[in-house]
Coordinates of C-alpha atoms in Angstrom, one line a residue:
Chain A
M657 CA -0.1 0.0 0.0
S658 CA 2.9 2.2 0.6
S659 CA 3.1 3.4 -2.8
E660 CA -0.6 3.7 -3.5
H661 CA -0.6 6.5 -0.9
M662 CA 2.0 8.3 -2.9
L663 CA 0.5 7.4 -6.1
G664 CA -2.7 9.2 -5.6
A665 CA -0.9 12.1 -4.4
V666 CA -0.8 13.4 -7.6
A667 CA -3.0 11.6 -9.5
S668 CA -6.1 12.6 -7.9
G669 CA -5.2 16.0 -7.8
R670 CA -4.9 16.0 -11.5
P671 CA -8.1 15.3 -13.0
H672 CA -10.3 17.5 -10.9
R673 CA -7.6 20.4 -9.8
T674 CA -6.4 21.3 -13.1
T675 CA -7.9 21.5 -16.3
P676 CA -5.1 21.5 -19.1
P677 CA -2.8 24.3 -18.6
P678 CA -3.9 26.8 -21.0
S679 CA -0.3 28.1 -20.7
A680 CA 1.0 25.0 -22.8
P681 CA -1.0 24.9 -25.9
P682 CA -0.4 21.7 -27.9
R683 CA 2.1 22.4 -30.3
T684 CA 1.8 21.3 -33.9
T685 CA 4.5 18.9 -35.3
S686 CA 7.1 20.3 -38.0
P687 CA 5.5 21.2 -41.3
R688 CA 7.4 18.2 -42.8
S689 CA 5.6 15.4 -40.3
T690 CA 2.5 14.0 -42.4
P691 CA -0.5 12.9 -40.1
W692 CA 0.3 9.0 -40.7
R693 CA 4.2 9.7 -39.7
Q694 CA 3.0 11.7 -36.7
R695 CA 0.5 8.7 -35.6
A696 CA 3.5 6.1 -36.2
E697 CA 5.7 8.3 -33.9
I698 CA 2.8 8.5 -31.1
A699 CA 2.0 4.7 -31.4
F700 CA 6.1 4.1 -31.2
F701 CA 6.2 6.4 -28.1
V702 CA 2.7 5.0 -26.4
T703 CA 2.6 1.5 -27.4
P704 CA 5.1 -0.1 -24.8
A705 CA 3.5 1.3 -21.9
L706 CA -0.2 0.7 -23.2
A707 CA 0.9 -3.0 -23.9
L708 CA 2.4 -3.5 -20.3
M709 CA -0.8 -1.9 -18.8
A710 CA -3.0 -3.9 -20.9
L711 CA -1.3 -7.4 -19.8
F712 CA -0.8 -6.6 -16.2
I713 CA -3.5 -4.4 -15.2
A714 CA -6.4 -4.8 -17.5
W715 CA -6.1 -8.5 -18.5
P716 CA -6.0 -9.5 -14.8
V717 CA -8.9 -7.2 -13.9
L718 CA -11.0 -8.6 -16.6
S719 CA -10.1 -12.1 -15.7
A720 CA -11.2 -11.4 -11.9
V721 CA -14.5 -10.5 -13.4
R722 CA -14.5 -13.6 -15.6
F723 CA -13.7 -15.9 -12.6
S724 CA -16.2 -14.3 -10.5
V725 CA -19.0 -16.0 -12.4
Y726 CA -17.6 -19.7 -12.4
D727 CA -16.9 -22.1 -9.7
W728 CA -13.3 -22.8 -10.2
N729 CA -10.5 -24.2 -8.1
G730 CA -7.7 -23.2 -10.5
L731 CA -7.4 -26.7 -11.8
G732 CA -9.1 -27.8 -15.1
P733 CA -11.1 -25.9 -17.6
L734 CA -13.2 -22.9 -16.7
D735 CA -16.6 -24.4 -17.3
D736 CA -18.7 -24.6 -14.4
F737 CA -20.6 -21.4 -15.0
V738 CA -22.8 -20.5 -11.7
G739 CA -23.7 -16.9 -12.7
F740 CA -23.9 -14.6 -9.4
A741 CA -23.8 -17.6 -6.9
N742 CA -20.2 -16.6 -5.9
Y743 CA -21.7 -13.2 -5.2
A744 CA -24.5 -14.4 -3.1
D745 CA -21.9 -16.3 -1.2
V746 CA -19.5 -13.5 -0.6
L747 CA -22.4 -11.1 0.2
K748 CA -23.9 -13.9 2.5
D749 CA -20.6 -14.7 4.1
D750 CA -20.1 -12.9 7.6
V751 CA -16.5 -12.8 7.3
F752 CA -16.6 -10.6 4.1
T753 CA -19.4 -8.3 5.3
D754 CA -17.1 -7.9 8.7
A755 CA -14.0 -7.0 6.4
V756 CA -15.9 -4.5 4.4
I757 CA -17.0 -3.0 7.9
H758 CA -13.3 -3.4 9.1
N759 CA -12.4 -1.4 5.8
L760 CA -15.0 1.4 6.3
V761 CA -13.6 1.7 10.0
I762 CA -10.3 2.0 8.8
V763 CA -11.4 4.6 6.2
V764 CA -13.2 6.7 8.5
G765 CA -10.7 6.2 11.6
S766 CA -7.8 7.1 9.2
I767 CA -9.5 10.4 8.4
I768 CA -10.8 11.3 11.7
V769 CA -7.5 10.8 13.7
Q770 CA -5.2 11.7 10.9
L771 CA -6.5 15.0 9.6
P772 CA -6.5 17.1 12.9
L773 CA -3.0 15.6 13.9
G774 CA -1.9 16.1 10.3
V775 CA -3.1 19.5 10.1
A776 CA -2.0 20.5 13.4
L777 CA 1.6 19.4 13.1
A778 CA 1.9 20.7 9.7
L779 CA 1.0 24.3 11.0
L780 CA 3.5 23.8 13.6
L781 CA 6.4 22.4 11.6
N782 CA 5.7 25.4 9.3
R783 CA 6.7 28.0 11.9
R784 CA 10.2 29.0 11.5
M785 CA 12.1 27.1 14.0
A786 CA 15.9 25.5 14.3
G787 CA 15.9 22.1 13.1
Q788 CA 13.0 22.7 11.0
G789 CA 14.1 20.4 8.3
L790 CA 15.4 17.6 10.4
L791 CA 12.1 17.4 12.1
R792 CA 10.2 17.3 9.0
T793 CA 12.3 14.4 7.6
L794 CA 12.0 12.2 10.7
I795 CA 8.2 12.6 10.8
F796 CA 8.3 11.1 7.5
V797 CA 10.3 8.1 8.4
P798 CA 7.7 5.5 9.1
Y799 CA 6.2 6.3 5.7
V800 CA 9.4 5.3 3.8
L801 CA 9.2 1.9 5.6
A802 CA 7.8 -1.2 3.9
E803 CA 4.4 -2.1 5.6
V804 CA 5.5 -5.4 6.2
I805 CA 8.9 -4.1 7.8
A806 CA 6.8 -1.8 10.2
G807 CA 4.5 -4.5 10.8
V808 CA 7.1 -6.8 12.1
I809 CA 8.5 -4.1 14.3
W810 CA 5.0 -3.2 16.0
F811 CA 4.6 -7.1 16.0
Q812 CA 7.5 -7.2 18.4
L813 CA 6.3 -4.1 20.4
L814 CA 3.2 -5.4 21.3
Q815 CA 4.2 -8.8 22.1
P816 CA 2.6 -9.5 25.5
D817 CA 5.7 -10.7 27.5
Y818 CA 8.8 -8.7 26.4
G819 CA 7.2 -5.9 24.2
L820 CA 7.6 -2.6 24.7
I821 CA 4.3 -1.2 24.9
D822 CA 3.2 -3.7 27.5
A823 CA 6.4 -2.9 29.7
I824 CA 5.7 1.0 29.6
M825 CA 2.0 0.3 30.4
G826 CA 3.2 -1.7 33.4
G827 CA 5.7 0.9 34.3
I828 CA 3.0 3.7 34.8
G829 CA 0.4 1.1 36.4
L830 CA -1.9 0.3 33.5
T831 CA -2.8 -3.1 32.7
P832 CA -2.8 -4.6 29.0
P833 CA -5.5 -6.8 27.6
D834 CA -5.4 -10.4 28.9
E835 CA -5.0 -12.1 25.3
G836 CA -2.5 -9.3 24.1
W837 CA -2.8 -6.4 21.8
L838 CA -2.9 -8.7 18.8
G839 CA -5.1 -11.6 20.4
T840 CA -8.1 -9.7 21.8
P841 CA -10.8 -9.6 19.2
E842 CA -12.5 -6.4 20.8
V843 CA -9.5 -4.4 20.5
T844 CA -7.1 -5.5 17.8
L845 CA -8.6 -3.5 15.0
W846 CA -8.1 -0.3 17.1
V847 CA -4.4 -1.5 17.4
V848 CA -4.1 -1.9 13.7
L849 CA -5.6 1.5 13.0
A850 CA -3.0 3.1 15.6
V851 CA -0.2 1.4 13.6
L852 CA -1.8 2.6 10.4
T853 CA -1.9 6.1 11.8
W854 CA 1.9 6.0 12.9
K855 CA 2.8 4.8 9.3
Y856 CA 0.7 7.2 7.6
L857 CA 0.6 10.3 9.3
G858 CA 4.2 11.8 8.0
L859 CA 2.3 11.8 4.6
A860 CA -0.3 13.7 5.4
V861 CA 1.9 16.4 7.3
L862 CA 4.2 16.3 4.2
L863 CA 1.5 17.0 1.8
F864 CA -0.1 19.7 4.2
L865 CA 3.4 21.4 4.5
A866 CA 3.6 21.5 0.9
G867 CA 0.0 22.8 0.5
L868 CA 1.1 25.6 3.0
Q869 CA 4.0 26.8 0.8
S870 CA 1.5 28.1 -1.8
V871 CA -0.2 30.5 0.9
P872 CA 0.9 33.9 -0.3
E873 CA 3.3 35.6 2.3
E874 CA 1.2 38.9 1.8
L875 CA -1.9 37.2 3.6
Y876 CA 0.2 36.5 6.6
E877 CA 1.4 40.1 6.7
A878 CA -2.0 41.4 6.1
A879 CA -3.3 39.2 9.2
Q880 CA -0.4 40.4 11.5
L881 CA -1.1 43.9 10.4
D882 CA -4.7 43.3 11.2
G883 CA -3.6 42.2 15.0
A884 CA -4.4 38.7 14.5
S885 CA -3.2 36.1 16.7
W886 CA -1.2 33.0 15.7
F887 CA -4.2 31.2 16.1
Q888 CA -6.6 33.3 14.5
T889 CA -4.3 33.5 11.5
Q890 CA -3.9 29.6 11.0
W891 CA -7.8 29.3 11.4
R892 CA -8.8 31.9 9.2
V893 CA -6.0 32.0 6.8
S894 CA -3.7 28.8 6.5
I895 CA -6.7 26.1 7.1
P896 CA -9.0 27.5 4.7
L897 CA -6.5 27.6 2.0
L898 CA -5.4 24.3 2.6
G899 CA -8.8 23.1 1.9
P900 CA -8.2 21.6 -1.8
T901 CA -5.1 19.8 -0.2
I902 CA -6.9 18.4 2.5
R903 CA -9.8 17.2 0.1
T904 CA -7.1 15.4 -2.2
W905 CA -5.2 13.7 0.7
C906 CA -8.9 12.3 1.9
F907 CA -9.4 10.9 -1.2
L908 CA -6.0 9.1 -1.3
S909 CA -6.3 8.1 2.5
M910 CA -9.9 6.7 1.4
I911 CA -8.4 4.5 -1.5
G912 CA -5.3 3.4 0.4
S913 CA -7.6 1.9 3.5
I914 CA -9.8 0.4 1.3
Q915 CA -7.2 -1.7 -0.4
C916 CA -5.4 -2.2 3.0
F917 CA -3.5 -5.6 3.0
D918 CA 0.3 -5.8 3.9
M919 CA 0.3 -4.5 7.3
I920 CA -2.7 -6.5 8.5
W921 CA -1.1 -9.8 6.8
V922 CA 1.9 -9.4 9.0
L923 CA 0.5 -8.2 12.1
T924 CA -2.7 -10.2 12.6
G925 CA -3.1 -12.4 9.4
G926 CA -7.0 -11.1 9.7
G927 CA -7.5 -12.5 13.2
P928 CA -7.9 -13.3 16.1
A929 CA -11.1 -14.8 14.9
D930 CA -11.3 -12.8 11.7
A931 CA -11.7 -9.4 13.9
T932 CA -9.2 -7.6 11.3
T933 CA -10.2 -9.2 8.1
T934 CA -10.2 -6.7 5.3
M935 CA -11.6 -7.4 1.7
A936 CA -8.2 -7.9 0.5
T937 CA -7.1 -10.0 2.9
Y938 CA -10.4 -12.4 2.5
L939 CA -9.9 -12.6 -1.3
V940 CA -6.1 -13.3 -1.1
D941 CA -6.9 -15.9 1.7
E942 CA -9.7 -17.3 -0.7
G943 CA -7.6 -17.4 -3.4
T944 CA -4.1 -18.7 -2.4
N945 CA -5.1 -20.8 0.6
R946 CA -8.3 -22.3 -0.6
H947 CA -8.1 -22.3 -4.2
N948 CA -11.7 -20.7 -4.5
Y949 CA -10.9 -18.5 -7.5
G950 CA -14.8 -17.9 -8.2
I951 CA -15.0 -16.6 -4.5
A952 CA -11.9 -14.5 -4.8
G953 CA -13.1 -13.1 -8.1
A954 CA -16.3 -12.0 -6.7
A955 CA -14.8 -10.3 -3.8
S956 CA -12.4 -8.4 -6.0
V957 CA -15.2 -7.1 -8.0
V958 CA -17.2 -6.3 -4.8
L959 CA -13.9 -4.1 -3.7
F960 CA -13.3 -2.5 -6.9
A961 CA -17.0 -1.7 -6.9
I962 CA -17.0 -0.3 -3.5
A963 CA -13.6 1.6 -4.2
F964 CA -15.2 3.0 -7.5
V965 CA -18.5 4.1 -6.0
M966 CA -16.5 5.7 -3.3
A967 CA -13.9 7.6 -5.5
L968 CA -17.1 8.8 -7.9
A969 CA -19.2 10.0 -5.0
Y970 CA -16.2 11.8 -3.3
Q971 CA -15.4 13.4 -6.7
L972 CA -18.9 14.6 -7.2
V973 CA -19.7 15.7 -3.9
V974 CA -16.5 16.9 -2.3
L975 CA -13.9 17.6 -5.1
R976 CA -16.1 19.2 -7.4
R977 CA -15.8 22.4 -5.1
D978 CA -12.2 22.5 -6.2
T979 CA -13.0 22.6 -9.9
K980 CA -15.7 25.1 -9.3
E981 CA -13.3 27.4 -7.2
E982 CA -10.7 27.3 -9.6
A983 CA -12.6 27.6 -12.6
Chain B
M1293 CA -7.2 35.3 25.9
S1294 CA -3.6 34.4 25.0
E1295 CA -3.6 36.1 21.8
V1296 CA -2.0 39.3 23.0
S1297 CA 1.2 37.5 24.3
L1298 CA 1.5 35.5 21.3
K1299 CA 1.2 38.3 18.8
P1300 CA 4.5 39.7 18.9
R1301 CA 6.3 36.3 18.8
R1302 CA 4.6 35.1 15.6
R1303 CA 7.0 34.8 12.5
N1304 CA 9.9 36.2 14.1
G1305 CA 11.6 33.1 14.4
S1306 CA 11.3 33.2 18.4
T1307 CA 9.4 30.1 18.5
N1308 CA 8.2 29.5 22.1
I1309 CA 9.1 26.3 24.0
V1310 CA 5.8 24.6 23.9
V1311 CA 6.2 24.4 20.2
Y1312 CA 9.5 22.6 20.4
L1313 CA 8.0 20.4 23.3
V1314 CA 5.1 19.3 20.7
A1315 CA 7.5 18.8 17.9
L1316 CA 9.8 16.5 19.8
V1317 CA 7.2 14.4 21.1
A1318 CA 5.7 14.0 17.6
V1319 CA 9.2 13.0 16.2
A1320 CA 9.7 10.4 19.5
L1321 CA 6.5 9.0 18.9
T1322 CA 7.1 8.5 14.9
V1323 CA 11.0 7.6 15.3
G1324 CA 10.8 5.9 18.5
P1325 CA 9.7 2.6 17.2
V1326 CA 12.3 2.3 14.8
L1327 CA 14.8 3.5 16.9
Y1328 CA 13.5 0.7 19.7
G1329 CA 14.3 -2.0 16.6
A1330 CA 17.5 -0.8 15.9
L1331 CA 18.9 -0.8 19.5
G1332 CA 16.7 -4.1 20.1
G1333 CA 19.1 -5.6 17.4
F1334 CA 22.3 -4.7 19.9
R1335 CA 20.7 -6.5 22.8
T1336 CA 20.5 -9.9 23.6
N1337 CA 17.2 -12.1 24.0
G1338 CA 17.9 -12.2 27.5
Q1339 CA 18.1 -8.5 28.0
I1340 CA 15.1 -7.7 26.2
A1341 CA 13.1 -10.4 28.1
E1342 CA 14.3 -9.2 31.5
R1343 CA 14.1 -5.2 30.9
P1344 CA 12.2 -4.4 27.8
T1345 CA 12.8 -0.6 28.0
A1346 CA 16.3 -0.6 28.9
L1347 CA 19.3 0.6 26.6
P1348 CA 21.6 -2.3 25.4
D1349 CA 23.7 -3.5 28.2
P1350 CA 26.4 -4.5 27.1
W1351 CA 25.8 -3.8 23.3
V1352 CA 26.0 -6.9 21.3
V1353 CA 27.0 -7.1 17.8
D1354 CA 26.3 -10.9 17.3
N1355 CA 22.8 -10.3 15.9
Y1356 CA 23.6 -7.7 13.2
A1357 CA 27.1 -9.7 12.4
G1358 CA 24.9 -13.1 12.3
V1359 CA 22.6 -11.7 9.8
L1360 CA 25.0 -10.1 7.4
S1361 CA 27.2 -13.0 7.7
G1362 CA 24.1 -15.3 6.6
A1363 CA 23.5 -16.3 3.1
P1364 CA 19.9 -15.8 3.1
F1365 CA 19.9 -11.9 3.8
W1366 CA 22.3 -11.3 0.7
T1367 CA 20.2 -13.6 -1.6
Y1368 CA 17.0 -11.5 -0.5
A1369 CA 18.8 -8.4 -1.1
L1370 CA 20.2 -9.2 -4.2
N1371 CA 16.6 -10.4 -5.4
S1372 CA 15.1 -7.0 -4.1
T1373 CA 17.8 -5.1 -5.8
V1374 CA 17.7 -6.8 -9.2
I1375 CA 13.7 -6.5 -9.2
A1376 CA 13.8 -3.1 -8.1
V1377 CA 16.1 -1.9 -11.0
I1378 CA 14.1 -3.7 -13.7
T1379 CA 11.1 -2.2 -12.4
T1380 CA 12.6 1.3 -12.3
V1381 CA 14.4 1.1 -15.9
V1382 CA 11.0 -0.2 -17.4
T1383 CA 8.9 2.1 -15.7
V1384 CA 11.1 5.2 -16.3
V1385 CA 11.9 4.2 -19.9
F1386 CA 8.1 3.3 -20.9
G1387 CA 6.7 6.2 -18.8
V1388 CA 8.7 9.0 -20.2
M1389 CA 7.9 7.9 -23.8
A1390 CA 4.3 7.5 -23.1
A1391 CA 4.3 11.2 -21.5
Y1392 CA 6.2 12.7 -24.5
P1393 CA 3.6 12.7 -27.2
L1394 CA 0.9 13.3 -24.3
A1395 CA 2.6 16.7 -23.6
R1396 CA 4.0 17.8 -26.6
Y1397 CA 1.9 16.2 -29.5
R1398 CA -1.2 17.8 -30.9
F1399 CA -3.6 14.8 -32.0
R1400 CA -7.3 14.1 -31.6
G1401 CA -7.7 11.7 -28.8
R1402 CA -4.9 13.1 -26.8
E1403 CA -7.0 13.6 -23.6
A1404 CA -8.8 10.3 -23.7
L1405 CA -5.5 8.5 -24.2
F1406 CA -4.2 10.4 -21.0
M1407 CA -7.4 9.3 -19.2
V1408 CA -6.4 5.8 -19.8
F1409 CA -3.6 6.3 -17.6
V1410 CA -5.4 8.3 -15.1
L1411 CA -8.0 5.4 -15.0
G1412 CA -4.9 3.0 -14.3
L1413 CA -4.6 4.7 -11.1
L1414 CA -7.9 3.7 -9.9
F1415 CA -7.5 -0.1 -10.1
P1416 CA -6.0 -1.4 -6.7
A1417 CA -3.4 -4.1 -7.1
A1418 CA -5.2 -6.2 -4.8
V1419 CA -8.4 -6.5 -7.3
A1420 CA -6.2 -8.2 -9.8
V1421 CA -3.6 -10.0 -7.8
I1422 CA -5.4 -13.5 -8.0
P1423 CA -5.5 -13.4 -12.0
L1424 CA -2.0 -11.7 -12.1
F1425 CA -0.7 -14.8 -10.0
I1426 CA -2.5 -17.2 -12.6
L1427 CA -1.4 -15.3 -15.5
I1428 CA 2.3 -14.9 -14.5
S1429 CA 2.9 -18.3 -13.0
R1430 CA 0.7 -20.5 -15.5
D1431 CA 0.2 -18.7 -18.8
L1432 CA 3.6 -16.7 -19.1
G1433 CA 5.6 -19.3 -17.3
L1434 CA 7.3 -16.3 -15.4
G1435 CA 6.5 -17.3 -11.6
N1436 CA 9.4 -17.4 -9.4
T1437 CA 11.6 -15.3 -11.6
W1438 CA 12.6 -11.7 -11.4
W1439 CA 10.9 -10.6 -14.4
G1440 CA 7.5 -12.1 -13.4
V1441 CA 7.6 -9.5 -10.5
A1442 CA 9.2 -6.6 -12.0
L1443 CA 6.8 -6.3 -15.3
P1444 CA 3.5 -6.3 -13.4
Q1445 CA 5.2 -3.8 -10.8
A1446 CA 6.4 -1.5 -13.6
A1447 CA 2.8 -1.7 -15.0
F1448 CA 1.3 -0.6 -12.1
S1449 CA 3.8 2.3 -11.6
L1450 CA 3.3 3.3 -14.8
P1451 CA 0.1 5.4 -14.7
L1452 CA 1.5 7.6 -11.8
T1453 CA 4.6 8.1 -13.8
V1454 CA 2.8 9.5 -16.7
V1455 CA 0.5 11.8 -14.5
I1456 CA 3.6 13.0 -13.0
L1457 CA 5.9 13.4 -16.1
R1458 CA 3.3 15.0 -18.3
P1459 CA 2.8 18.7 -16.6
F1460 CA 6.7 18.2 -16.4
L1461 CA 7.7 17.9 -20.2
M1462 CA 4.5 20.4 -20.8
A1463 CA 6.6 22.9 -19.1
L1464 CA 10.0 22.6 -21.0
P1465 CA 10.6 25.7 -23.3
R1466 CA 9.3 25.3 -26.8
E1467 CA 11.6 27.5 -28.5
L1468 CA 14.5 24.4 -28.2
E1469 CA 12.2 22.5 -29.7
E1470 CA 11.3 24.5 -32.6
A1471 CA 15.0 25.5 -33.3
A1472 CA 15.9 21.8 -33.4
L1473 CA 13.3 21.1 -35.8
I1474 CA 14.0 23.8 -38.1
D1475 CA 17.6 22.3 -37.9
G1476 CA 16.2 19.4 -39.5
A1477 CA 16.1 17.2 -36.4
S1478 CA 13.7 14.2 -36.3
R1479 CA 11.0 13.8 -33.5
I1480 CA 12.5 11.1 -32.3
G1481 CA 15.9 12.7 -31.9
L1482 CA 14.6 15.4 -30.4
F1483 CA 13.1 13.3 -27.9
W1484 CA 16.4 11.8 -27.1
R1485 CA 18.9 14.5 -27.5
I1486 CA 16.8 17.4 -26.0
I1487 CA 13.8 16.4 -23.8
L1488 CA 15.4 13.4 -22.2
P1489 CA 18.5 15.7 -20.8
L1490 CA 16.0 18.4 -19.8
S1491 CA 13.8 16.4 -17.8
T1492 CA 16.2 14.7 -15.7
P1493 CA 14.8 16.2 -12.6
G1494 CA 11.2 14.7 -13.2
L1495 CA 12.9 11.4 -14.2
V1496 CA 14.8 11.3 -10.6
T1497 CA 11.7 11.7 -8.8
V1498 CA 9.7 9.1 -10.7
A1499 CA 12.6 6.8 -10.8
V1500 CA 12.9 6.8 -6.8
L1501 CA 9.2 6.5 -6.3
A1502 CA 9.3 3.4 -8.9
F1503 CA 12.3 1.8 -7.0
V1504 CA 11.2 2.4 -3.6
T1505 CA 7.8 1.4 -4.3
S1506 CA 9.2 -2.2 -5.8
W1507 CA 11.7 -2.5 -2.9
N1508 CA 8.9 -2.3 -0.4
A1509 CA 6.4 -4.5 -2.4
Y1510 CA 4.7 -7.4 -0.3
I1511 CA 1.5 -8.9 -1.9
L1512 CA 2.8 -9.6 -5.3
P1513 CA 6.1 -11.1 -4.4
L1514 CA 4.3 -13.1 -1.8
L1515 CA 2.3 -14.8 -4.5
L1516 CA 4.9 -15.2 -7.0
L1517 CA 8.3 -15.9 -5.1
Q1518 CA 9.5 -18.8 -3.5
G1519 CA 12.6 -20.3 -1.7
E1520 CA 15.9 -18.6 -2.9
M1521 CA 13.7 -16.0 -5.2
R1522 CA 12.2 -14.3 -2.6
T1523 CA 12.8 -10.5 -1.7
L1524 CA 13.6 -8.6 1.4
P1525 CA 10.1 -7.8 2.9
L1526 CA 9.3 -11.5 2.3
G1527 CA 12.8 -12.5 4.0
V1528 CA 11.9 -10.5 7.0
A1529 CA 8.4 -11.7 7.3
D1530 CA 9.5 -15.2 7.0
F1531 CA 12.3 -14.7 9.5
S1532 CA 10.0 -13.3 11.8
T1533 CA 7.7 -16.2 11.8
E1534 CA 10.4 -18.9 11.9
H1535 CA 12.6 -16.9 14.6
S1536 CA 9.7 -16.0 16.6
A1537 CA 11.9 -16.8 19.8
D1538 CA 14.6 -14.8 18.7
T1539 CA 13.3 -11.2 19.3
A1540 CA 17.2 -9.6 18.9
G1541 CA 17.6 -11.5 15.7
V1542 CA 14.2 -10.5 14.1
L1543 CA 15.2 -6.8 15.1
A1544 CA 18.5 -6.8 13.6
F1545 CA 17.3 -8.3 10.5
T1546 CA 14.6 -5.9 10.2
T1547 CA 16.5 -3.0 10.8
I1548 CA 19.3 -3.9 8.2
A1549 CA 16.2 -4.4 5.8
M1550 CA 15.0 -1.0 5.9
I1551 CA 18.1 0.9 5.6
P1552 CA 18.5 1.3 1.9
A1553 CA 14.9 2.5 1.1
L1554 CA 15.6 5.0 4.1
V1555 CA 18.8 6.5 2.8
L1556 CA 17.7 6.4 -0.7
F1557 CA 14.5 8.2 -0.1
L1558 CA 16.0 10.7 2.6
A1559 CA 18.7 11.6 0.4
L1560 CA 16.3 12.5 -2.3
Q1561 CA 13.5 13.7 -0.4
R1562 CA 13.7 17.4 -1.4
R1563 CA 13.9 16.5 -5.1
I1564 CA 11.2 14.1 -4.9
V1565 CA 8.7 16.6 -3.0
S1566 CA 9.6 19.4 -5.4
G1567 CA 8.9 17.1 -8.2
L1568 CA 5.4 16.3 -6.7
Q1569 CA 4.7 19.7 -6.3
G1570 CA 5.2 20.6 -9.6
A1571 CA 3.0 18.0 -10.7
V1572 CA 0.1 18.8 -8.2
K1573 CA 0.3 22.3 -9.3
G1574 CA 0.2 21.4 -13.2

């Protein structure tokens, strides 16, 4: 997931925040080149990328859709057509419906926790202070780590007997849960959410800091002349101007949360008692461990449909404002 | 209200102590676990079990030495490096090639073609992972090979690469190109001799992103690679499961595995961020 977050950083900004820049009108090619020649050139440049994406993105996605209407264990021909039976099975499976809920908890929880924290830290680090560059860099460290590596470290930190977290809690007189942080169904999802927050807060801070760079200095000077306090300035000037960046970040965060896999696979494997299963861990488990490729396909399609509807709704309801504002 | 007292200090550089305190706490919380892992690697399992919160006493280098002298670590590191290099080269070469006509040619369907790349961003790898596994291991016979992981990873990195590079190429001055065309350069010669050298900063940004993404990847290598072919993240996860009792060893292994991506990313952080800002602004 680590990359997908960064992925969207730009991507999501692109379609809605910028109409094709008028400053760079597409240039005509040299007078010599004839249309067929130009077409050949375009094809030459674009084909390798398109071919790779067709083979490794489009084809597998379509295959997932195809598998979803067959009962198939991966061996033999794909001939046991079952229509929407796999979808019915997936949607009736409590493990899957719980997985959807877990994904939504992660979506909402990530935004509720990381947004205020991220904005506060970005505003703080945007002040001139000694060691500013170092602070910004250090806050970004967890984001750079592989989720797997972060997961393994946290797995050790959260161990019941010798883990750092329990030791610290013991030190200040608190009692950790009996079955351990990763073994108690009621708390484990929240623990995962906390670890994800730790991992991705740095990205939020980084993007918000980048957004703050575009606030014109004059606005701060004007606010200062008007006698505004630091808090008033942030509340009235910085935060409103951070709006588009915040909305873009929320989009990225949602898309990342809906695909959540690596961290959970390493920390809990979806357990205890499926308490942290997500749609992605569900479909990988069905596909690789149980060889229910039809079920895995149906789960993929549902996952994509949820992600797509969410992206579309967000685009229409929230991000439209940005397009309008800039228009 | 505290406004009055805060007002004169604002933006004068004399940040008050509370701000430093909050910043320090935030940094301690973010870096603490990583540091704990690195320090834990210098302890023995006995030390960790006895006093989980203590510093190493005495400092032990056996864990790190053990990891670095063992064959599996270097095998995993080699696999990760080769796969990340292939992914990066394919992503950057194909990506800049695709971005070039999208940025600097005028033709019908250009925006539609660009939308294909933008749409590519919307497909989560998780959706395609099972069919991808079947395609690569069965149909293409590339299961358990470097290329079998690198090519699909490049495919998934391409949409972002094109989306970042396009505005970058659009911003290059047009005059150079026109001059070269008048001098009789071909489009492809132009791409090679003028566009590529000028777009180096953008290429660095996308290259680092592709490299780190590939280096950190888990789900696809997990399904496609076994045994000797596994990459570092898989190695870390395996090692952690197999040596669950050897906490210090696991922490040492994990710490060493995170160093390359950290060093690379932190060294080039400024360039990456400015590249991304350029792309976001369009």
